[in-house]
Coordinates of C-alpha atoms in Angstrom, one line a residue:
M1 CA 91.0 113.6 104.7
A2 CA 89.1 112.2 107.7
L3 CA 86.2 110.0 106.6
S4 CA 83.5 108.7 109.0
I5 CA 80.2 107.1 108.6
D6 CA 76.9 108.6 110.4
L7 CA 73.8 106.5 109.8
N8 CA 71.6 108.0 112.2
G9 CA 68.2 108.0 110.8
H10 CA 68.7 104.8 109.0
V11 CA 66.7 101.7 109.6
V12 CA 68.6 98.5 109.1
L13 CA 67.2 94.9 108.9
V14 CA 70.1 92.2 109.6
T15 CA 68.7 88.8 109.2
G16 CA 70.4 86.1 111.7
G17 CA 71.7 89.1 113.5
S18 CA 71.8 88.2 117.0
R19 CA 74.9 85.9 116.9
G20 CA 78.2 85.1 115.1
I21 CA 78.7 86.9 112.1
G22 CA 75.5 88.7 112.1
R23 CA 75.9 89.8 115.5
G24 CA 79.0 91.7 114.6
I25 CA 77.3 93.2 111.6
T26 CA 74.4 94.3 113.9
E27 CA 76.9 95.9 116.4
A28 CA 78.9 97.5 113.5
F29 CA 75.8 99.3 112.3
V30 CA 74.5 100.2 116.0
A31 CA 78.0 101.7 116.3
A32 CA 77.4 103.8 113.2
G33 CA 74.1 105.3 115.0
A34 CA 71.6 103.1 112.9
T35 CA 68.4 101.8 114.3
V36 CA 68.9 98.0 113.8
V37 CA 65.8 95.2 113.9
T38 CA 67.5 91.6 113.9
C39 CA 65.5 88.5 113.1
A40 CA 65.7 84.8 113.7
R41 CA 63.5 81.7 113.8
S42 CA 64.2 81.7 117.5
E43 CA 63.9 84.4 120.5
A44 CA 67.2 86.1 121.1
E45 CA 68.3 89.0 123.6
P46 CA 68.5 92.0 121.9
F47 CA 72.0 93.8 121.6
P48 CA 71.7 97.2 123.2
G49 CA 70.1 99.7 120.8
T50 CA 68.2 97.0 118.9
T51 CA 65.0 95.2 118.5
H52 CA 64.6 91.5 117.8
V53 CA 61.6 89.7 115.9
T54 CA 61.1 86.1 115.3
C55 CA 60.8 85.0 111.8
D56 CA 61.4 82.4 109.4
V57 CA 62.9 84.2 106.2
R58 CA 62.1 81.1 104.1
D59 CA 58.3 81.7 104.8
P60 CA 56.7 84.4 102.5
E61 CA 54.0 85.7 105.1
A62 CA 56.3 85.9 107.7
V63 CA 58.6 87.9 105.8
Q64 CA 56.0 90.1 104.7
A65 CA 54.8 90.3 108.2
M66 CA 58.1 91.2 109.6
V67 CA 58.9 94.0 107.0
D68 CA 55.3 95.5 107.2
G69 CA 56.0 95.9 111.2
I70 CA 59.3 97.4 110.8
V71 CA 57.7 100.0 108.2
A72 CA 54.8 100.5 110.9
T73 CA 57.0 101.1 113.8
H74 CA 59.9 103.1 112.2
G75 CA 58.3 104.5 108.9
R76 CA 61.0 103.2 106.7
L77 CA 63.6 100.7 105.9
D78 CA 66.9 101.8 104.6
V79 CA 69.2 98.7 104.7
L80 CA 68.7 95.1 104.5
V81 CA 71.5 92.5 105.4
N82 CA 70.8 88.9 104.4
N83 CA 73.1 87.4 106.8
A84 CA 71.0 84.3 107.7
G85 CA 72.4 81.1 106.3
G86 CA 74.9 78.3 106.6
A87 CA 74.7 74.2 106.4
P88 CA 75.9 71.3 108.5
A89 CA 78.3 69.2 106.6
A90 CA 76.9 66.4 104.5
D91 CA 78.2 64.0 101.8
A92 CA 76.4 65.2 98.7
A93 CA 76.0 61.6 97.5
D94 CA 74.0 60.5 100.4
A95 CA 72.3 63.7 101.4
S96 CA 68.5 63.8 100.9
P97 CA 66.6 65.7 98.2
R98 CA 64.8 67.6 101.5
F99 CA 68.1 68.5 102.8
H100 CA 69.4 70.0 99.7
D101 CA 66.1 71.9 99.3
K102 CA 66.4 73.1 102.8
I103 CA 70.0 74.5 102.2
I104 CA 69.2 76.1 99.0
G105 CA 66.1 77.7 100.6
L106 CA 67.9 79.3 103.4
N107 CA 70.9 80.6 101.7
L108 CA 69.6 81.3 98.2
N109 CA 65.8 81.6 98.1
A110 CA 65.3 83.4 101.4
P111 CA 67.6 86.2 100.6
L112 CA 65.6 86.9 97.3
L113 CA 62.2 86.7 99.3
V114 CA 63.5 89.2 102.0
S115 CA 65.1 91.3 99.4
Q116 CA 61.7 91.5 97.5
A117 CA 59.9 92.7 100.5
A118 CA 62.6 95.2 101.1
N119 CA 62.9 96.6 98.0
K120 CA 59.0 97.4 97.6
V121 CA 59.7 99.8 100.5
M122 CA 62.8 101.1 99.2
Q123 CA 61.4 101.8 95.9
A124 CA 58.9 103.9 97.3
Q125 CA 61.2 106.0 99.5
G126 CA 62.7 109.1 98.1
S127 CA 66.2 107.9 99.5
G128 CA 66.1 104.4 97.9
G129 CA 68.0 102.0 99.9
S130 CA 70.8 99.5 100.0
I131 CA 70.6 95.6 100.1
V132 CA 73.9 93.7 101.4
N133 CA 73.9 89.9 100.8
I134 CA 76.4 87.7 102.9
T135 CA 78.3 85.3 100.5
S136 CA 81.3 83.1 101.0
I137 CA 84.6 82.1 99.6
S138 CA 83.1 78.7 99.2
A139 CA 81.2 79.9 96.1
H140 CA 84.4 80.2 94.1
R141 CA 86.1 76.6 94.9
P142 CA 85.3 73.2 95.4
A143 CA 83.3 72.5 98.6
P144 CA 83.1 69.0 99.6
T145 CA 80.6 68.0 102.3
I146 CA 78.9 71.8 101.8
A147 CA 78.4 71.3 98.1
A148 CA 74.6 72.8 98.1
Y149 CA 75.7 75.4 100.5
A150 CA 78.6 76.7 98.1
A151 CA 76.3 76.5 95.2
A152 CA 73.5 78.5 96.7
K153 CA 76.2 81.1 97.7
A154 CA 77.5 81.1 94.1
G155 CA 73.7 81.6 93.1
L156 CA 73.5 84.5 95.7
E157 CA 76.4 86.3 94.0
S158 CA 74.6 86.0 90.7
L159 CA 71.7 87.2 92.2
T160 CA 73.2 90.3 93.6
K161 CA 74.4 91.4 90.0
S162 CA 71.0 90.8 88.5
L163 CA 68.9 92.5 91.1
A164 CA 71.5 95.3 91.1
M165 CA 70.7 95.9 87.4
E166 CA 66.9 95.4 87.9
W167 CA 66.4 97.7 90.9
G168 CA 69.0 100.5 90.3
P169 CA 69.0 103.4 90.5
K170 CA 66.8 103.6 93.6
V171 CA 68.3 100.3 95.2
R172 CA 71.9 99.3 95.4
V173 CA 72.8 95.8 96.0
N174 CA 76.1 94.2 96.7
A175 CA 77.7 91.2 98.4
I176 CA 80.3 90.5 100.8
E177 CA 82.3 87.2 100.2
V178 CA 83.5 86.1 103.7
G179 CA 86.1 83.8 104.5
L180 CA 86.9 82.0 107.6
C181 CA 85.7 84.0 110.6
R182 CA 85.9 83.8 114.6
T183 CA 82.7 83.1 116.2
E184 CA 81.6 81.4 119.3
Q185 CA 81.3 78.2 117.5
T186 CA 84.9 78.4 115.7
D187 CA 86.7 76.0 118.2
D188 CA 83.8 73.5 118.1
H189 CA 83.7 73.4 114.5
Y190 CA 87.3 73.2 113.5
G191 CA 88.6 71.2 116.5
G192 CA 90.1 73.3 119.1
D193 CA 92.9 76.0 119.3
A194 CA 95.7 74.1 117.7
R195 CA 93.8 73.0 114.6
V196 CA 92.4 76.5 114.4
A197 CA 95.9 78.2 114.7
A198 CA 97.1 75.8 112.0
I199 CA 94.1 76.9 109.6
E200 CA 94.9 80.5 110.3
A201 CA 98.6 80.0 109.3
T202 CA 97.4 79.3 105.9
I203 CA 95.5 82.6 105.4
P204 CA 97.5 85.3 103.9
L205 CA 96.7 87.7 106.5
G206 CA 97.6 85.1 109.3
R207 CA 94.2 85.0 111.0
M208 CA 90.8 84.4 110.9
A209 CA 88.3 87.4 110.6
R210 CA 86.5 88.9 113.4
P211 CA 82.7 89.4 113.1
D212 CA 83.0 93.3 113.4
E213 CA 85.3 93.3 110.4
V214 CA 82.6 91.9 108.3
G215 CA 80.3 94.4 109.8
T216 CA 82.6 97.2 108.9
V217 CA 82.4 96.3 105.2
A218 CA 78.6 96.2 105.3
V219 CA 78.4 99.6 106.8
F220 CA 80.7 100.9 104.1
L221 CA 78.4 99.2 101.4
A222 CA 75.1 100.8 102.9
S223 CA 76.6 104.2 103.2
E224 CA 76.9 107.2 100.9
L225 CA 80.7 106.4 100.9
A226 CA 79.8 103.5 98.4
S227 CA 77.2 105.5 96.8
Y228 CA 78.3 104.4 93.3
V229 CA 79.1 100.7 94.1
S230 CA 76.5 98.4 93.2
G231 CA 76.5 94.7 91.7
A232 CA 79.7 94.5 93.4
S233 CA 81.2 91.5 95.3
V234 CA 83.6 92.6 98.2
G235 CA 86.0 90.2 99.5
C236 CA 86.5 89.9 103.2
H237 CA 88.6 86.8 103.4
G238 CA 92.1 87.9 104.6
G239 CA 93.5 87.2 100.9
G240 CA 91.8 84.1 100.3
E241 CA 92.8 80.6 100.4
P242 CA 96.2 79.6 98.7
P243 CA 96.6 76.4 96.6
V244 CA 97.3 73.2 98.1
F245 CA 100.7 72.7 96.2
L246 CA 102.0 75.5 98.1
H247 CA 102.1 73.8 101.3
I248 CA 103.4 70.4 100.0
N249 CA 107.1 69.7 100.7

C-alpha cells in the first residue's frame, strides 16, 4: 500500500527553522504542502514558500505576539516544531550561573513557552494540533562540556510526555531524539573531513544524518499517519552511539 503525506492547508511554525536541522525540517514541511513560518532572533532569507519572523523564543511577550500574528494572517496553527536550541562547549565546573540559565532557558523553558501559546490556539480548533520537540541523543548519556544542554534536553523529553498527557486528546506532543547531523557547521565544529569521517565510522548506519531526514520524521509525527502517536520519543540517530569498549583493541 502506497502512503503519502499531504499537509496542504496546515500551518506550521518551526522555531530556528532557517538553517541547519531547522532548515531541513522546514523544507520537509514545504515539500508536504504545508504553509510554514520560521522564526529566529535574527533576520533570515525565507526559504521559498515560507515566511520568516524575528522572535526571541525566551521572551513571553515576543512569543505571544508571534503566535497571534500567525493566527491573524493564516487563521490557524496546526503544527509547532520546537527546534531552536543548542549550546557552546563549556566546562561545567567553571561556567557561570548566567551561562547555565541561558542554556536551560533556550533548550527547555523556551519550548514550554512556545508550546503554551500554540496549545491555546490548537485546543480551540476543531482539528486540534501537533507539537514536535527536537531533543538530543545527549539526553541519554554523559555529555561533558555540554552538561546543561544535555540536562535541558532530558527535561524536554520528560516535558513531552507530561504535555501529551495534559493536552490530549486535542493536541499530540512528541519528540525526536536527534544524533549527529551534517549541517553547514559540521566541519568547523568537528575539525574537518578526516575527523568527521572517523566519527561517522562509529555510527551504526555509517554516517551522520541529513537535516531533511530529521524533517521527514517531524512531518510523519505531525501527520495523520501518526494519529495515535503521542508522548513518544522517536530516535533519529542512525542506531545510536556504541560503547567505547567496542573500539578499544
